[in-house]
Amino acid sequence: MREYLGIRLKKMLPLFLVPIGIEIIFGLIRLAKPHNAMIAEVHDLWYAAAAAVILFVTTYQLIKIYYLGSDELINILPFANELLTLIELVMYSILTTVFGAVFQEVNNYHSGVKIALGQYALSKFLSLLSFYMVLFAFAMIFKNIRKNAIGESLILLATLLVIALVITLFWQIEKSQIVHFMIGISSPDAQIRVVYLNILPYSFYDQTTAAAHRLVKMGYLINGISTVISGLVVVLWPRIVKLNYLNLVD
Amino acid sequence: MKLSNLTVKYGKHISLNNISVQLTNNGKIIGVLGENGAGKTTLINVIIGRLNRFKGTRTVNESIAYMPDRFFLYENLRIKQAIKLFKQSFSDFDEKRALKILAHFNLNPNMKIHDGSKGNHEEIHLALILSRNTDFYVMDEPLSAIDPINRAAFIEAIENYRRKDSTVLIVTHLLRDLGSMFDEVILMRKGQLLLQDTKKNILTKYSSLEEAYFKEVGR
């Protein structure tokens, strides 16, 4: 298994190392020109675009590996496809979190605001993990659909539906606590708390410390519950339904 | 292994229609023949456990090494990494045998896979698959990328390097190249098993396997 993990990591690393490298270059440029607002804006835009591309590519990759069964190496090896997919999505979650953390560190340095990196990383990792787990659970539920276009559409639509449900649930529970918010990451500020819910970041403004902590904790809780439910589906579904592991690309 | 009353349907299309096959690991080489859409790959998918939604029963207690018709290694690997991967992944993998087969094909284990031709890729596949000590070797169109000059070396490797008492199941269209090595033949058409018999018996009725194929499948 160690050799497989090394091979797999080597295959996926360019997707993450290139953006992390560019992020470091941005950090150095911003260090050289600390007051240039345009560079800061381009930096923010670059991060948003790169994060979106990484998410898009990893989402498709996960569907390819598990639903389409198009990676013959994974099919050949004597490990369960489910286990290998799980390893894959954990790797994506960790590497995307590292990329986000590098961006966050550069921004923190320039804003002079200390945002606990541990809290950021945990929040980001959990939100990514919950997203990929939901995607994996639906890839499994729709695995026996042989028409790729239908299967892929159903997986994506169902995942988006769950994301919407999770957000609605968070809102219903916490609406009394929220003063101002925006979808997306804003520049670091002591008054802003970022909560990740199934990949989407929300910035909350002007919260009291207690309310901010509550929002962050609720984010953890909802992502955690979503991950556990998806995990249960992933464990139980193959025991209930016989799954085919065909290559649907050919 | 025993497959009984096997039926596989995809919507209205019947891919396998109530077929039964029994195979033992007795050192034979069995050719699975039939036109496109005959159900050969579906049958293989049931045997190797990739297709689990079917009617009928599948009893497979034997170990199987499967060689797909698509390239399964990442091209940025070196052959020796692929060997290490197989050694770590399969407890029945024989590294020495893999190196012998690679030498048989004049392939250097330090070679990067993308430096090899498509034919080399098939040879690397074969070296990895045959180096497993399994009861069955199942190969889907193994010669598709091998040029006519190198086919003899490929066939020789299948005959000489597999575990001697194992059974090899080969799905192919290349009857002219592979027919001579078959001990037994399974003929399929439109999801049905037309014939499963030894080559010896078939050749008492027909002058060649090709004639048997055209007469049985072409009916």
Coordinates of C-alpha atoms in Angstrom, one line a residue:
Chain A
M1 CA 0.0 0.0 0.0
R2 CA 2.9 2.4 0.7
E3 CA 4.1 2.2 -2.9
Y4 CA 0.6 2.9 -4.1
L5 CA 0.2 5.9 -1.9
G6 CA 3.6 7.3 -3.1
I7 CA 2.6 6.8 -6.7
R8 CA -0.8 8.3 -6.2
L9 CA 0.6 11.3 -4.3
K10 CA 3.2 11.9 -7.1
K11 CA 0.4 11.8 -9.6
M12 CA -1.8 14.4 -7.8
L13 CA 0.9 16.7 -6.4
P14 CA 1.4 18.9 -9.5
L15 CA -2.2 20.0 -9.2
F16 CA -1.4 21.4 -5.7
L17 CA 2.3 22.2 -5.9
V18 CA 2.0 24.6 -8.8
P19 CA -0.6 26.8 -7.1
I20 CA 1.2 26.6 -3.8
G21 CA 4.4 27.7 -5.6
I22 CA 2.6 30.6 -7.3
E23 CA 1.1 31.5 -3.9
I24 CA 4.6 31.7 -2.4
I25 CA 5.7 34.0 -5.3
F26 CA 2.6 36.2 -4.5
G27 CA 3.7 36.3 -0.9
L28 CA 7.2 37.5 -1.9
I29 CA 5.8 40.1 -4.3
R30 CA 3.5 41.4 -1.6
L31 CA 6.5 41.5 0.7
A32 CA 8.4 43.6 -1.8
K33 CA 5.4 45.9 -2.5
P34 CA 3.4 45.8 0.7
H35 CA 1.1 48.8 0.0
N36 CA 0.2 48.0 -3.6
A37 CA -3.6 47.4 -3.5
M38 CA -3.8 46.1 -7.0
I39 CA -1.4 43.3 -6.3
A40 CA -3.4 42.4 -3.2
E41 CA -6.6 42.3 -5.4
V42 CA -5.0 40.2 -8.1
H43 CA -3.7 37.9 -5.4
D44 CA -7.2 37.4 -4.0
L45 CA -8.7 36.8 -7.4
W46 CA -5.9 34.4 -8.3
Y47 CA -6.6 32.4 -5.1
A48 CA -10.3 32.3 -5.7
A49 CA -9.8 31.1 -9.3
A50 CA -7.1 28.5 -8.4
A51 CA -9.2 27.1 -5.5
A52 CA -12.2 26.8 -7.9
V53 CA -10.1 25.0 -10.5
I54 CA -8.7 22.6 -7.8
L55 CA -12.2 21.9 -6.6
F56 CA -13.5 21.3 -10.1
V57 CA -10.6 19.0 -11.1
T58 CA -10.7 17.0 -7.8
T59 CA -14.5 16.6 -8.0
Y60 CA -14.2 15.3 -11.6
Q61 CA -11.2 13.1 -10.6
L62 CA -13.2 11.5 -7.8
I63 CA -16.2 10.8 -10.0
K64 CA -13.8 9.3 -12.6
I65 CA -12.1 7.1 -10.1
Y66 CA -15.1 5.8 -8.3
Y67 CA -18.2 6.2 -10.5
L68 CA -16.7 5.9 -14.0
G69 CA -14.1 3.3 -12.9
S70 CA -11.8 4.6 -15.5
D71 CA -8.5 4.3 -13.5
E72 CA -7.6 0.7 -14.4
L73 CA -4.8 0.6 -11.8
I74 CA -7.3 1.1 -9.0
N75 CA -9.4 -1.6 -10.5
I76 CA -6.5 -4.0 -10.8
L77 CA -5.2 -3.7 -7.3
P78 CA -6.6 -6.0 -4.6
F79 CA -7.8 -3.2 -2.4
A80 CA -11.5 -2.2 -2.2
N81 CA -12.3 0.7 -4.6
E82 CA -14.1 2.3 -1.7
L83 CA -10.9 2.3 0.4
L84 CA -8.8 3.8 -2.4
T85 CA -11.4 6.5 -3.1
L86 CA -11.5 7.4 0.6
I87 CA -7.7 7.7 0.6
E88 CA -8.0 9.9 -2.5
L89 CA -10.5 12.3 -1.0
V90 CA -8.6 12.6 2.3
M91 CA -5.5 13.5 0.3
Y92 CA -7.4 16.1 -1.7
S93 CA -8.8 17.6 1.5
I94 CA -5.3 17.8 3.1
L95 CA -3.6 19.3 0.1
T96 CA -6.3 21.8 -0.6
T97 CA -6.2 22.8 3.1
V98 CA -2.4 23.3 2.8
F99 CA -2.9 25.5 -0.3
G100 CA -5.6 27.6 1.5
A101 CA -3.4 27.9 4.6
V102 CA -0.5 29.3 2.6
F103 CA -2.8 31.9 1.1
Q104 CA -4.2 32.7 4.6
E105 CA -0.7 33.1 6.0
V106 CA 0.3 35.6 3.3
N107 CA -2.9 37.6 4.0
N108 CA -2.5 37.4 7.7
Y109 CA 1.0 38.7 7.5
H110 CA 0.0 41.8 5.5
S111 CA -3.1 42.6 7.4
G112 CA -1.3 42.2 10.7
V113 CA -4.2 40.1 12.1
K114 CA -3.5 36.8 13.7
I115 CA -6.0 34.3 12.7
A116 CA -5.4 31.0 14.4
L117 CA -4.1 28.8 11.5
G118 CA -5.1 25.6 13.4
Q119 CA -8.7 26.7 13.6
Y120 CA -8.6 27.8 9.9
A121 CA -7.1 24.5 8.8
L122 CA -9.5 22.4 10.8
S123 CA -12.5 24.3 9.5
K124 CA -11.3 24.2 5.9
F125 CA -10.3 20.5 6.1
L126 CA -13.6 19.5 7.7
S127 CA -15.6 21.4 5.1
L128 CA -13.7 19.8 2.2
L129 CA -14.0 16.4 3.7
S130 CA -17.7 16.7 4.2
F131 CA -18.1 17.9 0.6
Y132 CA -16.0 15.0 -0.9
M133 CA -17.8 12.5 1.4
V134 CA -21.2 13.7 0.2
L135 CA -20.0 13.5 -3.4
F136 CA -18.6 10.0 -2.8
A137 CA -21.8 8.8 -1.1
F138 CA -23.8 9.9 -4.1
A139 CA -21.3 8.4 -6.5
M140 CA -21.9 5.1 -4.7
I141 CA -25.7 5.5 -4.7
F142 CA -25.8 6.2 -8.4
K143 CA -22.9 3.7 -9.3
N144 CA -25.1 1.2 -11.1
I145 CA -26.4 3.8 -13.6
R146 CA -24.5 2.8 -16.8
K147 CA -25.2 6.0 -18.7
N148 CA -22.4 8.3 -17.7
A149 CA -24.1 11.6 -18.5
I150 CA -27.1 10.7 -16.4
G151 CA -25.1 9.2 -13.5
E152 CA -22.7 12.2 -13.4
S153 CA -25.5 14.7 -13.5
L154 CA -27.4 13.0 -10.7
I155 CA -24.2 12.8 -8.5
L156 CA -23.6 16.6 -9.0
L157 CA -27.2 17.6 -8.6
A158 CA -27.7 15.6 -5.5
T159 CA -24.4 16.9 -4.0
L160 CA -25.5 20.5 -4.7
L161 CA -28.9 19.8 -3.1
V162 CA -27.2 18.6 0.1
I163 CA -24.9 21.7 0.1
A164 CA -28.0 23.9 -0.1
L165 CA -29.7 21.9 2.6
V166 CA -26.7 22.2 4.9
I167 CA -26.6 25.9 4.4
T168 CA -30.3 26.2 5.0
L169 CA -30.0 24.2 8.2
F170 CA -27.1 26.4 9.4
W171 CA -29.1 29.5 8.7
Q172 CA -32.3 28.2 10.4
I173 CA -30.3 27.4 13.5
E174 CA -28.1 30.5 13.7
K175 CA -30.1 33.3 12.0
S176 CA -30.7 35.0 15.4
Q177 CA -26.9 35.2 16.0
I178 CA -25.8 36.6 12.6
V179 CA -25.3 40.4 12.3
H180 CA -23.7 40.8 8.9
F181 CA -22.3 38.2 6.5
M182 CA -21.0 37.7 3.0
I183 CA -20.3 34.6 1.0
G184 CA -16.6 34.3 0.3
I185 CA -13.4 35.1 2.1
S186 CA -12.7 38.7 2.9
S187 CA -9.4 40.1 3.8
P188 CA -8.4 39.2 7.4
D189 CA -9.8 41.4 10.0
A190 CA -10.1 40.9 13.8
Q191 CA -13.9 41.4 13.5
I192 CA -14.5 38.8 10.8
R193 CA -15.0 35.1 11.4
V194 CA -14.9 32.7 8.5
V195 CA -17.0 29.6 8.6
Y196 CA -16.7 26.9 5.9
L197 CA -19.9 24.9 5.2
N198 CA -19.4 22.2 2.6
I199 CA -16.7 24.1 0.7
L200 CA -18.4 27.5 0.7
P201 CA -16.8 30.1 2.9
Y202 CA -18.9 32.6 4.8
S203 CA -17.5 35.7 6.4
F204 CA -19.4 37.0 9.5
Y205 CA -18.9 40.6 10.6
D206 CA -19.5 42.5 13.8
Q207 CA -20.3 39.4 15.9
T208 CA -19.8 39.3 19.6
T209 CA -17.0 36.9 20.6
A210 CA -19.5 34.5 22.1
A211 CA -21.7 34.5 18.9
A212 CA -18.6 34.2 16.7
H213 CA -17.4 31.1 18.6
R214 CA -20.9 29.7 18.4
L215 CA -21.0 30.1 14.6
V216 CA -17.6 28.5 14.2
K217 CA -18.6 25.6 16.4
M218 CA -21.9 25.1 14.5
G219 CA -19.9 25.0 11.3
Y220 CA -17.8 22.2 12.7
L221 CA -20.8 20.4 13.9
I222 CA -22.8 20.6 10.7
N223 CA -19.8 19.6 8.6
G224 CA -19.1 16.8 11.0
I225 CA -22.6 15.5 11.0
S226 CA -22.7 15.6 7.1
T227 CA -19.4 13.7 7.0
V228 CA -20.6 11.0 9.4
I229 CA -23.9 10.5 7.6
S230 CA -22.1 10.2 4.2
G231 CA -19.6 7.8 5.9
L232 CA -22.5 5.7 7.0
V233 CA -23.9 5.6 3.5
V234 CA -20.5 4.6 2.1
V235 CA -20.2 1.8 4.7
L236 CA -23.7 0.5 4.5
W237 CA -24.8 1.0 0.9
P238 CA -22.6 -1.8 -0.6
R239 CA -24.0 -4.2 2.0
I240 CA -27.6 -3.3 0.9
V241 CA -27.1 -3.0 -2.9
K242 CA -24.9 -5.1 -5.2
L243 CA -22.5 -2.7 -7.0
N244 CA -21.0 -3.2 -10.4
Y245 CA -17.4 -1.9 -10.8
L246 CA -17.4 -1.5 -14.6
N247 CA -15.4 0.9 -16.6
L248 CA -18.1 3.2 -17.9
V249 CA -15.8 5.3 -20.1
D250 CA -15.4 2.6 -22.8
Chain B
M1 CA -15.2 -22.0 -10.9
K2 CA -18.8 -22.4 -11.7
L3 CA -21.2 -20.0 -13.3
S4 CA -24.8 -21.2 -13.5
N5 CA -27.8 -19.9 -15.4
L6 CA -26.2 -16.5 -15.7
T7 CA -28.3 -13.7 -17.2
V8 CA -27.2 -10.1 -17.4
K9 CA -29.5 -7.4 -18.7
Y10 CA -28.8 -3.8 -19.4
G11 CA -32.3 -2.3 -19.8
K12 CA -33.8 -4.3 -22.7
H13 CA -30.5 -5.5 -24.0
I14 CA -29.6 -9.0 -22.8
S15 CA -25.8 -9.2 -22.5
L16 CA -25.7 -12.8 -21.2
N17 CA -28.7 -15.1 -21.7
N18 CA -28.9 -17.9 -19.2
I19 CA -25.5 -19.4 -19.7
S20 CA -23.6 -21.9 -17.6
V21 CA -19.8 -22.3 -17.6
Q22 CA -17.6 -24.6 -15.5
L23 CA -13.9 -24.1 -15.5
T24 CA -11.2 -25.9 -13.5
N25 CA -7.6 -25.0 -13.0
N26 CA -6.0 -27.8 -14.9
G27 CA -3.3 -26.1 -16.8
K28 CA -5.4 -25.5 -19.9
I29 CA -5.5 -22.5 -22.2
I30 CA -9.0 -21.6 -23.1
G31 CA -10.0 -19.2 -25.9
V32 CA -13.2 -17.2 -25.5
L33 CA -14.3 -16.2 -29.0
G34 CA -17.2 -14.4 -30.5
E35 CA -18.1 -11.3 -32.4
N36 CA -18.4 -7.9 -30.9
G37 CA -21.4 -7.7 -28.5
A38 CA -21.4 -11.5 -28.0
G39 CA -21.0 -11.1 -24.2
K40 CA -17.4 -12.1 -23.8
T41 CA -16.3 -9.1 -21.8
T42 CA -19.5 -9.3 -19.7
L43 CA -18.7 -12.9 -18.9
I44 CA -15.2 -12.0 -17.9
N45 CA -16.5 -9.1 -15.8
V46 CA -18.7 -11.6 -13.9
I47 CA -15.8 -14.0 -13.5
I48 CA -13.4 -11.4 -12.0
G49 CA -16.1 -9.9 -9.8
R50 CA -16.6 -6.5 -11.4
L51 CA -20.1 -7.2 -12.5
N52 CA -22.2 -8.2 -9.5
R53 CA -25.7 -7.5 -10.6
F54 CA -26.8 -10.6 -12.5
K55 CA -29.3 -13.5 -12.3
G56 CA -27.9 -16.9 -11.6
T57 CA -25.1 -18.1 -9.4
R58 CA -21.3 -17.4 -9.4
T59 CA -19.1 -19.7 -7.4
V60 CA -15.5 -18.7 -7.7
N61 CA -13.1 -19.8 -4.9
E62 CA -10.0 -19.7 -7.0
S63 CA -7.5 -16.8 -7.3
I64 CA -7.5 -14.8 -10.5
A65 CA -5.0 -12.5 -12.1
Y66 CA -6.7 -10.2 -14.6
M67 CA -5.2 -8.4 -17.6
P68 CA -7.5 -5.8 -19.0
D69 CA -7.5 -4.6 -22.6
R70 CA -6.7 -1.1 -21.4
F71 CA -3.3 0.1 -20.2
F72 CA -3.4 0.2 -16.4
L73 CA -0.1 1.7 -15.3
Y74 CA 0.7 5.4 -15.0
E75 CA 3.1 6.4 -17.8
N76 CA 5.4 8.4 -15.5
L77 CA 6.3 5.2 -13.6
R78 CA 9.5 3.1 -14.1
I79 CA 8.9 -0.6 -14.7
K80 CA 10.7 -1.4 -11.4
Q81 CA 8.2 0.8 -9.5
A82 CA 5.4 -1.1 -11.1
I83 CA 7.1 -4.3 -9.9
K84 CA 7.5 -2.9 -6.4
L85 CA 3.8 -1.9 -6.4
F86 CA 2.7 -5.4 -7.4
K87 CA 5.1 -7.0 -4.9
Q88 CA 3.6 -4.9 -2.1
S89 CA 0.0 -5.3 -3.3
F90 CA -0.2 -9.1 -4.2
S91 CA 1.2 -11.7 -1.8
D92 CA 1.3 -14.2 -4.7
F93 CA 3.6 -12.0 -6.8
D94 CA 7.0 -13.5 -7.8
E95 CA 9.5 -10.7 -8.5
K96 CA 12.1 -13.0 -10.0
R97 CA 9.7 -14.3 -12.5
A98 CA 8.7 -10.7 -13.5
L99 CA 12.3 -9.9 -14.1
K100 CA 12.7 -13.1 -16.2
I101 CA 9.7 -12.2 -18.3
L102 CA 10.9 -8.6 -18.8
A103 CA 14.3 -10.1 -19.9
H104 CA 12.4 -12.3 -22.3
F105 CA 10.9 -9.2 -23.9
N106 CA 14.3 -7.3 -23.7
L107 CA 12.8 -4.7 -21.4
N108 CA 15.0 -2.9 -18.9
P109 CA 13.3 -2.5 -15.4
N110 CA 14.7 1.0 -15.2
M111 CA 12.8 2.1 -18.3
K112 CA 10.1 4.7 -17.9
I113 CA 6.8 3.3 -19.1
H114 CA 6.2 6.3 -21.4
D115 CA 9.5 5.5 -23.2
G116 CA 8.0 2.2 -24.4
S117 CA 5.8 1.5 -27.3
K118 CA 2.2 0.3 -27.0
G119 CA 3.5 -3.2 -27.6
N120 CA 6.0 -2.7 -24.7
H121 CA 3.1 -1.7 -22.5
E122 CA 1.3 -4.9 -23.2
E123 CA 4.5 -6.8 -22.5
I124 CA 4.9 -5.0 -19.2
H125 CA 1.3 -5.9 -18.3
L126 CA 1.8 -9.5 -19.2
A127 CA 5.0 -9.7 -17.1
L128 CA 3.2 -8.3 -14.1
I129 CA 0.1 -10.5 -14.5
L130 CA 2.0 -13.7 -15.2
S131 CA 4.2 -13.2 -12.2
R132 CA 1.3 -13.8 -9.9
N133 CA 0.8 -17.3 -8.7
T134 CA -2.9 -17.6 -9.3
D135 CA -5.2 -20.4 -10.3
F136 CA -6.6 -18.5 -13.3
Y137 CA -5.2 -15.8 -15.6
V138 CA -7.9 -13.9 -17.4
M139 CA -6.7 -11.8 -20.4
D140 CA -8.9 -9.5 -22.4
E141 CA -7.6 -9.0 -25.9
P142 CA -3.9 -9.4 -24.8
L143 CA -2.4 -9.2 -28.3
S144 CA -4.3 -6.1 -29.5
A145 CA -1.2 -3.8 -29.4
I146 CA 1.4 -6.4 -30.3
D147 CA 2.8 -6.2 -33.8
P148 CA 2.8 -9.5 -35.8
I149 CA 6.6 -9.9 -35.4
N150 CA 6.5 -9.8 -31.6
R151 CA 3.4 -12.0 -31.2
A152 CA 5.4 -15.2 -31.1
A153 CA 7.5 -14.0 -28.1
F154 CA 4.3 -12.9 -26.3
I155 CA 2.6 -16.3 -26.8
E156 CA 5.8 -18.0 -25.7
A157 CA 5.7 -16.0 -22.5
I158 CA 2.1 -17.0 -21.8
E159 CA 3.0 -20.7 -22.4
N160 CA 6.2 -20.7 -20.4
Y161 CA 6.0 -18.4 -17.5
R162 CA 2.6 -18.9 -15.9
R163 CA 2.1 -21.2 -13.0
K164 CA 2.0 -24.6 -14.7
D165 CA -1.3 -25.9 -13.3
S166 CA -3.1 -22.7 -13.8
T167 CA -5.8 -22.1 -16.4
V168 CA -5.6 -19.2 -18.9
L169 CA -8.7 -17.7 -20.2
I170 CA -8.1 -15.5 -23.3
V171 CA -10.7 -13.3 -24.9
T172 CA -9.6 -12.6 -28.4
H173 CA -10.5 -12.0 -32.1
L174 CA -7.0 -13.1 -33.2
L175 CA -7.9 -16.7 -33.8
R176 CA -5.1 -17.1 -36.4
D177 CA -2.4 -16.0 -33.9
L178 CA -3.7 -17.6 -30.8
G179 CA -5.7 -20.6 -32.0
S180 CA -2.7 -22.9 -31.9
M181 CA -2.2 -22.4 -28.2
F182 CA -5.8 -23.1 -27.2
D183 CA -6.6 -26.4 -25.5
E184 CA -10.3 -25.5 -25.2
V185 CA -12.6 -23.0 -26.9
I186 CA -15.7 -21.2 -25.7
L187 CA -17.8 -19.8 -28.6
M188 CA -20.3 -17.1 -27.8
R189 CA -22.9 -15.3 -29.9
K190 CA -25.5 -12.7 -28.8
G191 CA -25.1 -13.5 -25.1
Q192 CA -25.4 -17.2 -25.6
L193 CA -22.8 -20.0 -25.2
L194 CA -22.7 -21.7 -28.6
L195 CA -20.0 -24.2 -27.7
Q196 CA -17.5 -25.1 -25.0
D197 CA -15.3 -28.0 -26.0
T198 CA -11.7 -29.1 -26.4
K199 CA -9.9 -28.1 -29.5
K200 CA -9.3 -31.8 -30.2
N201 CA -13.1 -32.5 -30.3
I202 CA -13.8 -29.4 -32.4
L203 CA -11.2 -30.5 -34.9
T204 CA -13.0 -33.8 -35.4
K205 CA -16.0 -31.9 -36.8
Y206 CA -14.2 -29.0 -38.5
S207 CA -11.0 -28.7 -40.4
S208 CA -9.8 -25.7 -38.3
L209 CA -10.8 -23.5 -35.4
E210 CA -11.5 -20.7 -37.9
E211 CA -13.9 -22.9 -39.8
A212 CA -15.6 -23.8 -36.5
Y213 CA -15.8 -20.1 -35.6
F214 CA -17.3 -19.0 -38.9
K215 CA -19.8 -21.8 -39.1
E216 CA -20.9 -21.6 -35.4
V217 CA -20.8 -17.9 -34.9
G218 CA -21.8 -16.9 -38.4
R219 CA -25.0 -19.0 -38.4

